[in-house]
CSV table of C-alpha atoms in Angstrom, one decimal:
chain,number,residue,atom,x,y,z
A,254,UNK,CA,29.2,-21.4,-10.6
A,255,UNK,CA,32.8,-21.4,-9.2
A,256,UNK,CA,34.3,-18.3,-8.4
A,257,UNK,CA,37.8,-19.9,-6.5
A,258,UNK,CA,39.1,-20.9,-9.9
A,259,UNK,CA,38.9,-17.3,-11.4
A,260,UNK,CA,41.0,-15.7,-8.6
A,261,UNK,CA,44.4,-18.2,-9.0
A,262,UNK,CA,46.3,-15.9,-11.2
A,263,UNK,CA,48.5,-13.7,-9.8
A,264,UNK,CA,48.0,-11.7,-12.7
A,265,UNK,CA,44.4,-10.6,-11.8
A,266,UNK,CA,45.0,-7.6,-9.6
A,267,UNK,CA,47.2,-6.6,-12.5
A,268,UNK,CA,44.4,-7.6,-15.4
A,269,UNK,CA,41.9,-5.6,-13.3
A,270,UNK,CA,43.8,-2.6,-13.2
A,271,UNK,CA,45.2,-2.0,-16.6
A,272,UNK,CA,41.3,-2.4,-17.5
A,273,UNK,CA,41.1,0.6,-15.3
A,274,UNK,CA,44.1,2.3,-17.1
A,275,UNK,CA,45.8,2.9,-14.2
A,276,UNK,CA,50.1,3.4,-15.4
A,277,UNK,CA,51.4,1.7,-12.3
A,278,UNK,CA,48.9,-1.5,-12.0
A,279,UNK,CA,50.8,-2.7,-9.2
A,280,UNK,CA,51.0,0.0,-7.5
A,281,UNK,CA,48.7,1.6,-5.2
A,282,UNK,CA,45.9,2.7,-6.8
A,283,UNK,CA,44.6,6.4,-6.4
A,284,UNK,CA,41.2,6.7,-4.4
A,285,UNK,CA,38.0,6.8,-6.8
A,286,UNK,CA,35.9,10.3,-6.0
A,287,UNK,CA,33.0,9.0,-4.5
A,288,UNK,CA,31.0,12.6,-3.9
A,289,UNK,CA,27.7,12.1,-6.1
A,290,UNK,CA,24.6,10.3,-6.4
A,291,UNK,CA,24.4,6.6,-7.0
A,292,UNK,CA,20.9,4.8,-7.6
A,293,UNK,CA,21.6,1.0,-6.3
A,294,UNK,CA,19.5,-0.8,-9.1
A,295,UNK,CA,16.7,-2.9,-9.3
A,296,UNK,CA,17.3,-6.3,-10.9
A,297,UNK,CA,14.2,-6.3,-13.8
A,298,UNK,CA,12.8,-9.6,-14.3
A,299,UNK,CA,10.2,-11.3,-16.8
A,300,UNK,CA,6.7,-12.3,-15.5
A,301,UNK,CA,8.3,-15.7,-15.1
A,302,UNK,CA,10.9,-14.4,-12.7
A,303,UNK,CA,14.1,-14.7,-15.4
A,304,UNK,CA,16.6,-11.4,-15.5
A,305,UNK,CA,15.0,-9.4,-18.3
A,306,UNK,CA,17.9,-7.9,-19.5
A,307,UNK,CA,16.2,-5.8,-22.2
A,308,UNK,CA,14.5,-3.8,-19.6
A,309,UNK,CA,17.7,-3.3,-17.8
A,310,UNK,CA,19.1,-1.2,-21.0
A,311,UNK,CA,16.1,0.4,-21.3
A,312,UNK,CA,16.2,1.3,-17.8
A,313,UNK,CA,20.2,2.5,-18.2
A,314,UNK,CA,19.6,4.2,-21.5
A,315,UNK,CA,16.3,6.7,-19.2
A,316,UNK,CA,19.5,7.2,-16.7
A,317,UNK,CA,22.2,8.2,-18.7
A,318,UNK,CA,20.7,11.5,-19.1
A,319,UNK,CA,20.8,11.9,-14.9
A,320,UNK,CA,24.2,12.8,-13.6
A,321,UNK,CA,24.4,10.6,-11.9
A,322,UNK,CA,27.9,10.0,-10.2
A,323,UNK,CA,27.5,6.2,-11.4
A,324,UNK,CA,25.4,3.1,-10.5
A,325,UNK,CA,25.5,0.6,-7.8
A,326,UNK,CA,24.6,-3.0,-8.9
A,327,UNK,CA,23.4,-6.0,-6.7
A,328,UNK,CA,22.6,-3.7,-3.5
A,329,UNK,CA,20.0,-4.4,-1.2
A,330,UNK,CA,17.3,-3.0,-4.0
A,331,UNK,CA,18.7,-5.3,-6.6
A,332,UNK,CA,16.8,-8.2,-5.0
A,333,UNK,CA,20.8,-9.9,-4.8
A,334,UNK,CA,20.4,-12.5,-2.1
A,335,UNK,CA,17.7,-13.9,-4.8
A,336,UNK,CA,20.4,-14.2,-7.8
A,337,UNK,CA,21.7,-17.1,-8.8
A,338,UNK,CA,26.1,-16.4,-9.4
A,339,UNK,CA,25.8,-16.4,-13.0
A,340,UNK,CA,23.1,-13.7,-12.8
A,341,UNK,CA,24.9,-11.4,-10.4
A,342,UNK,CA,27.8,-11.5,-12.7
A,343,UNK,CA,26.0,-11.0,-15.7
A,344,UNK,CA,24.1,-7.9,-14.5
A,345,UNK,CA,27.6,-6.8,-13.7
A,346,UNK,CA,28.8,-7.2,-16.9
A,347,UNK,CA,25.8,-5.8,-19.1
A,348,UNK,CA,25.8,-2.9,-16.5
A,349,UNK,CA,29.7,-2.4,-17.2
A,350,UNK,CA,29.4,-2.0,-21.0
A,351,UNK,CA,26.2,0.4,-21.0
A,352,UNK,CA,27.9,2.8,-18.7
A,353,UNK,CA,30.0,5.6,-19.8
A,354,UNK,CA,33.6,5.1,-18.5
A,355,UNK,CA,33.5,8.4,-16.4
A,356,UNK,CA,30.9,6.7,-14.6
A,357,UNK,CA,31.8,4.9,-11.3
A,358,UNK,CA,30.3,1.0,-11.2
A,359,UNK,CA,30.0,-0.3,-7.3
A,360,UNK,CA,28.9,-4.1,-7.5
A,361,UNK,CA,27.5,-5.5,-4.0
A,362,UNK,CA,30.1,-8.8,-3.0
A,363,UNK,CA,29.2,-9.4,0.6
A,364,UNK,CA,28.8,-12.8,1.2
A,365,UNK,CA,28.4,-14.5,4.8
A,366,UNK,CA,31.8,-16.0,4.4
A,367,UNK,CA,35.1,-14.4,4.2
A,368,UNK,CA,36.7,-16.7,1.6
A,369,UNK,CA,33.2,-16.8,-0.3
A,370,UNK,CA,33.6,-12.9,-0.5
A,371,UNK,CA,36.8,-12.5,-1.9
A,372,UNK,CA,36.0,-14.9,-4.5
A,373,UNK,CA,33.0,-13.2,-5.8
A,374,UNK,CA,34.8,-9.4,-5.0
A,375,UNK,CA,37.5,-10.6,-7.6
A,376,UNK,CA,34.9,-11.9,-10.1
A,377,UNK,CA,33.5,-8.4,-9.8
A,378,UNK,CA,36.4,-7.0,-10.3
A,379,UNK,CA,36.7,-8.6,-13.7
A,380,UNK,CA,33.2,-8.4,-14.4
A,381,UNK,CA,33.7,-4.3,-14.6
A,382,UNK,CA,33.6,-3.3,-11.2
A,383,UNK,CA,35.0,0.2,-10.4
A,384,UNK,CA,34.4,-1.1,-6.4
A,385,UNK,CA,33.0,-3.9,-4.2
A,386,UNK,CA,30.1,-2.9,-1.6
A,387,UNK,CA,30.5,-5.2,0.8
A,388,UNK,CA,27.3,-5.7,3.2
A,389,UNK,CA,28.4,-6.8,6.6
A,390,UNK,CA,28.2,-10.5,7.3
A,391,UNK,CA,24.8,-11.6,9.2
A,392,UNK,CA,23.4,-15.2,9.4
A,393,UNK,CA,25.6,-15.6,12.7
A,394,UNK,CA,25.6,-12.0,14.0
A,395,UNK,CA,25.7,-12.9,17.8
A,396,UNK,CA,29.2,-14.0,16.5
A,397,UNK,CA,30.0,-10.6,14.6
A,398,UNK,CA,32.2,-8.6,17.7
A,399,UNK,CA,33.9,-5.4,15.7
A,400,UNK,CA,37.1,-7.8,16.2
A,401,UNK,CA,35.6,-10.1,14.3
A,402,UNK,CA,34.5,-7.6,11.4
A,403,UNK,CA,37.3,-6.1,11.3
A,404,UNK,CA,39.3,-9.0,10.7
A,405,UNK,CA,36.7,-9.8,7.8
A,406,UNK,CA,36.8,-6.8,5.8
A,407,UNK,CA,40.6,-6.4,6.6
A,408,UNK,CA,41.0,-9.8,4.5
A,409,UNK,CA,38.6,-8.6,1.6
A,410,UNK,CA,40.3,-5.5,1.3
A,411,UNK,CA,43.9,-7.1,0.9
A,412,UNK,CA,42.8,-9.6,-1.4
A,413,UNK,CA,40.5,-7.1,-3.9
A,414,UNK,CA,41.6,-5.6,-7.0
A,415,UNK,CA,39.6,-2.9,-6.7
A,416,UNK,CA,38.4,-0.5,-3.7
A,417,UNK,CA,36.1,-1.7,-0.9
A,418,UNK,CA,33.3,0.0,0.1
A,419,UNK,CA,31.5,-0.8,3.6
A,420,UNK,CA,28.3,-1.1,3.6
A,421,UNK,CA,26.0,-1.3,7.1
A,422,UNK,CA,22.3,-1.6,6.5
A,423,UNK,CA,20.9,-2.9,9.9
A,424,UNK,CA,17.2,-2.8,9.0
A,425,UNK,CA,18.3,-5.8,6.2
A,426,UNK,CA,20.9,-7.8,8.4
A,427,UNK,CA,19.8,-6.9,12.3
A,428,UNK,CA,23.5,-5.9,12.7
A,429,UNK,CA,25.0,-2.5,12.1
A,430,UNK,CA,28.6,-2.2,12.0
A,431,UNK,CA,29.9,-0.4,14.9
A,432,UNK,CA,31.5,2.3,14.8
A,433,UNK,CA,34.9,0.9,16.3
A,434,UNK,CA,35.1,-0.9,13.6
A,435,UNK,CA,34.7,1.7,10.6
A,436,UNK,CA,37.2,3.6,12.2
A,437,UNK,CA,40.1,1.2,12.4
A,438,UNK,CA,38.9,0.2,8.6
A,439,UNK,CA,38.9,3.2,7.5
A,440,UNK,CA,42.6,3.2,8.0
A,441,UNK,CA,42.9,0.5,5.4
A,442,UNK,CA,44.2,2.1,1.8
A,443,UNK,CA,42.2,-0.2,0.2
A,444,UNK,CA,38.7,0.7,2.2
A,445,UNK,CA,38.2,4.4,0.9
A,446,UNK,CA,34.4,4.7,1.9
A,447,UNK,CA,31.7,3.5,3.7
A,448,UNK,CA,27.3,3.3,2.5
A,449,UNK,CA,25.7,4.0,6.3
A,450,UNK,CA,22.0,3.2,5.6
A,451,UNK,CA,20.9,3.2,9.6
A,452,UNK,CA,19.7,6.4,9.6
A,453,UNK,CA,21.5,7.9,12.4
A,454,UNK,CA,22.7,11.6,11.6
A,455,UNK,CA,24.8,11.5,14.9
A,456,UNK,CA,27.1,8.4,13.7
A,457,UNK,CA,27.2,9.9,10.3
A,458,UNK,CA,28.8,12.8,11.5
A,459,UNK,CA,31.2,11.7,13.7
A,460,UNK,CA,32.4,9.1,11.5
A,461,UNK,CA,33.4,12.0,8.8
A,462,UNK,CA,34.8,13.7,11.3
A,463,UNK,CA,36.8,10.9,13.1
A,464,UNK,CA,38.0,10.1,9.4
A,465,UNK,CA,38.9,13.2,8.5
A,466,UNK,CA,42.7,12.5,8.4
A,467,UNK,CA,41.7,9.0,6.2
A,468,UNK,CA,40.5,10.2,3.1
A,469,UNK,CA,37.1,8.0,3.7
A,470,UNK,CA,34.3,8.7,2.1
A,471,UNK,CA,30.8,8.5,4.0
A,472,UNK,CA,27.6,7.7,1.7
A,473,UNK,CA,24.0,8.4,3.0
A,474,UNK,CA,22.0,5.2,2.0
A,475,UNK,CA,18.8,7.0,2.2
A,476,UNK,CA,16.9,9.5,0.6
A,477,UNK,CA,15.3,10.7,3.4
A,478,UNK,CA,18.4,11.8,5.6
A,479,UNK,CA,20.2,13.0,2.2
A,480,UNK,CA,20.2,16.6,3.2
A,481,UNK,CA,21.2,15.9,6.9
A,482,UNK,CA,24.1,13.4,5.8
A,483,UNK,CA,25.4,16.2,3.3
A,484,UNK,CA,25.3,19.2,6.3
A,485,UNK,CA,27.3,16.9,8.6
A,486,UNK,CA,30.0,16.1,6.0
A,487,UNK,CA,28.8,13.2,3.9
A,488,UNK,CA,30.4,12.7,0.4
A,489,UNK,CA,27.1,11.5,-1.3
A,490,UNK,CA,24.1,8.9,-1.2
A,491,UNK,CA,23.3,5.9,-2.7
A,492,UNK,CA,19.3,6.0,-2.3
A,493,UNK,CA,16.8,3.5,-3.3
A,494,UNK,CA,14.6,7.0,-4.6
A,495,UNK,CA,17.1,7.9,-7.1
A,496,UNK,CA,15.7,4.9,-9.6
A,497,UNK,CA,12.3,6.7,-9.7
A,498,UNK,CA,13.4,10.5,-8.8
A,499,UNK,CA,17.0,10.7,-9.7
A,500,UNK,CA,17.4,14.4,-11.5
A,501,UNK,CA,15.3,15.8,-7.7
A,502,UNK,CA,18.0,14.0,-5.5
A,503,UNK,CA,20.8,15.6,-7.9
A,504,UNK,CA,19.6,19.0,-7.8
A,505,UNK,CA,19.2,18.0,-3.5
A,506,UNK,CA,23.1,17.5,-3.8
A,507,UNK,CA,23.7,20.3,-6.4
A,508,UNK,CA,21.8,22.7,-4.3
A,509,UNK,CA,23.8,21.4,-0.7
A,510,UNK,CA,26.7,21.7,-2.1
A,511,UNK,CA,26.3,25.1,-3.3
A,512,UNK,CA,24.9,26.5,0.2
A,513,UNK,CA,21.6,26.7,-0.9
A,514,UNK,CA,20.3,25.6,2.4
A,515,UNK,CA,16.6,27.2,2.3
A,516,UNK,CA,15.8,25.7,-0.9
A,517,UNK,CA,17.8,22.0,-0.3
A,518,UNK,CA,15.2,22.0,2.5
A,519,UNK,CA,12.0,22.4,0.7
A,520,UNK,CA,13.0,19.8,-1.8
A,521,UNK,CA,14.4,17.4,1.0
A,522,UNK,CA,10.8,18.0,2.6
A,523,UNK,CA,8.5,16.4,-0.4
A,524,UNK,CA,11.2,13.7,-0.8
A,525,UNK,CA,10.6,12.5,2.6
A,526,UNK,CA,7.4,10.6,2.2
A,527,UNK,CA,8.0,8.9,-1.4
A,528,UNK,CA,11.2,7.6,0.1
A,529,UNK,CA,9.7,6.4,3.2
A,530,UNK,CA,7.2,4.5,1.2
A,531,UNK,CA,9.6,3.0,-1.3
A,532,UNK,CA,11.9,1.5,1.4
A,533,UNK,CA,10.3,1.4,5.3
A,534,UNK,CA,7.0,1.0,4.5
A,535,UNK,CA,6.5,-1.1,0.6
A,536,UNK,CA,10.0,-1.9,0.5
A,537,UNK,CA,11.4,-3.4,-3.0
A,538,UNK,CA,7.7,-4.0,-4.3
A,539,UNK,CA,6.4,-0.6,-3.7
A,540,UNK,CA,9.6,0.7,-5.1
A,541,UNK,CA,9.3,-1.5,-8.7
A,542,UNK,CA,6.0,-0.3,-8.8
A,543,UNK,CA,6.6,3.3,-8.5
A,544,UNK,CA,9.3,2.9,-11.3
A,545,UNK,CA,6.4,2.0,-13.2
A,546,UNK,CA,4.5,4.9,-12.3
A,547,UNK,CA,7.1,6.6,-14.0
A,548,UNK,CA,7.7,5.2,-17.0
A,549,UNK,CA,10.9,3.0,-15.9
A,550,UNK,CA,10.5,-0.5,-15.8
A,551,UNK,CA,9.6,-1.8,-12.7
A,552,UNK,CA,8.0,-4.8,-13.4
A,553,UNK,CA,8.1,-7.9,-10.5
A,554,UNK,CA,10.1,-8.9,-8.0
A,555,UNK,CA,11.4,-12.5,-7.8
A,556,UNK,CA,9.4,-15.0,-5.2
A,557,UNK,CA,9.1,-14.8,-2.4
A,558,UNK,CA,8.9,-11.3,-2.5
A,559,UNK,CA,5.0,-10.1,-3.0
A,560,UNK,CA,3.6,-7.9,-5.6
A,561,UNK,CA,1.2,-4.7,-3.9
A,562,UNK,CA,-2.6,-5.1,-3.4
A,563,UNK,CA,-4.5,-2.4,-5.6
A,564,UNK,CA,-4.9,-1.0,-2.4
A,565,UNK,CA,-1.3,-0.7,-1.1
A,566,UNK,CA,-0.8,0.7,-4.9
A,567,UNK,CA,-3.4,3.8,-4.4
A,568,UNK,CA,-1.4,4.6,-1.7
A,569,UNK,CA,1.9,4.8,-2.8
A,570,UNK,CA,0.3,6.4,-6.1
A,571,UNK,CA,-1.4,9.1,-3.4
A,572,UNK,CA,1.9,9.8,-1.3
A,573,UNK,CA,3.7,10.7,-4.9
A,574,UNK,CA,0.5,12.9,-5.7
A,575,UNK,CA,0.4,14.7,-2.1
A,576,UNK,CA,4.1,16.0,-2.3
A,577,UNK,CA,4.0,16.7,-5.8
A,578,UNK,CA,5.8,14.4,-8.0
A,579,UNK,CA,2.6,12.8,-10.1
């Protein structure tokens, strides 16, 4: 599918907004409130590999009771560099009219080109998108100087209709976005946050504070820094966990932000091991098969991605069992 011919009116921007019900839709738009939980969903597909949408509602219809501060579509655990256009958009869609409207929708737009990103973060846009998460441009990442990134992002952001969200995830794309370069985005009015999903506590809290005077939001993209990211400043996480334990990881936020300290760390503690096994050590397959262990739909991931052994299964089963979840 073509996405350039859906961005030539200059009535978009304008479309998108009023959607939004914003009064001024030419206007700056006010920051959207990040702070919350956000589960980036998996993509259910049929045992021939098609998008099962059915599952997909019956997955959103389990999470509506979570409050959760919305959903992230077509991240890394959405399987999204194996969807065809049509089906990212789709997914967008269906997502966008099964979701209350007080719920926040982030749709993942990075693409490796500039121009290839706007288009689709426009299409988003009118798909239902309250944001674009843009993962940082890869396939030539000797190439990818902060000058370089910065100039990328800087061009998304002026051309979206809606709020851009970074989004660094170096174990994916063997580039993490340095920190230079967050900080001059952050500056941007139409960059208002940033999903940090390297794991190091240090960066995460000197990027709140260095963006202090930005209004930038930071996002933990783990579950198993959550607590950390939250004592240094972050505004929330968007955590591959929360589509198998969401309600734990929003009492973990409820209880940070209320100073509970003593008991955010005892939950933070059994939440370490499930969410290591669901992203470093099974990855997208162990976590669609613990969504099955708990009555979500998991079901498998599209080729080439690889289904667990029976083995690998007993042990993701076991590390639930040991830290008292199953």
């Amino acid at each position: 599918m073509a996405f350039s011919s859906r961005l030539t009116s200059p009535l978009r921007p304008a479309l998108a907004a009023l959607r939004r019900g914003l009064s001024t839709p030419l206007g700056p738009q006010p920051k959207l409130d990040l702070g919350g939980i956000f589960p980036p969903l998996t993509t259910p597909f049929s045992p021939t590999q098609e998008v099962d949408y059915g599952q997909l509602e019956g997955n959103l219809s389990h999470y509506a009771s979570i409050p959760f501060r919305g959903l992230v579509v077509l991240g890394s655990s959405g399987e999204f560099p194996l969807l065809a256009p049509h089906e990212r958009l789709e997914l967008v869609s269906r997502v966008r009219r099964a979701l209350p409207r007080d719920r926040l929708l982030l749709a993942g737009s990075g693409c490796e080109s500039t121009r290839a990103t706007i288009e689709l973060t426009g299409s988003m846009a009118e798909a239902g998108a309250d944001a674009a998460l843009v993962v940082t441009p890869c396939y030539y990442r000797g190439a990818m100087s902060s000058a370089a990134l910065v100039r990328h992002y800087t061009e998304v952001a002026e051309a979206s209709p809606v709020p851009v969200v970074l989004y660094s995830v170096p174990a994916n794309t063997g580039l993490e976005l340095p920190l230079e370069a967050v900080l001059t985005l952050a500056q941007h009015p139409n960059i208002i946050g940033i999903k940090d999903s390297g794991g190091d506590i240090t960066r995460i809290g000197l990027i709140v504070h260095k963006t202090q005077q930005e209004d930038f939001q930071v996002l933990s993209g783990s579950a198993g820094f959550l607590l950390a990211s939250y004592a240094v400043g972050a505004s929330g996480g968007i955590c591959a966990l929360a589509n198998v334990l969401g309600a734990p990881l929003c009492q973990l936020e409820h209880l940070c932000r209320q100073g509970r300290w003593p008991e955010a760390r005892e939950l933070q503690q059994r939440l370490i091991e499930p969410n290591a096994v669901v992203t470093r050590r099974f990855g997208i397959p162990g976590l669609k098969k613990a969504m099955d262990l708990f009555g979500y739909y998991g079901g498998p991931c599209r080729a080439p991605l690889a289904p667990l052994s029976p083995a690998q299964i007993e042990e993701l089963r076991g590390t639930f069992s040991i830290n008292g979840w199953l």
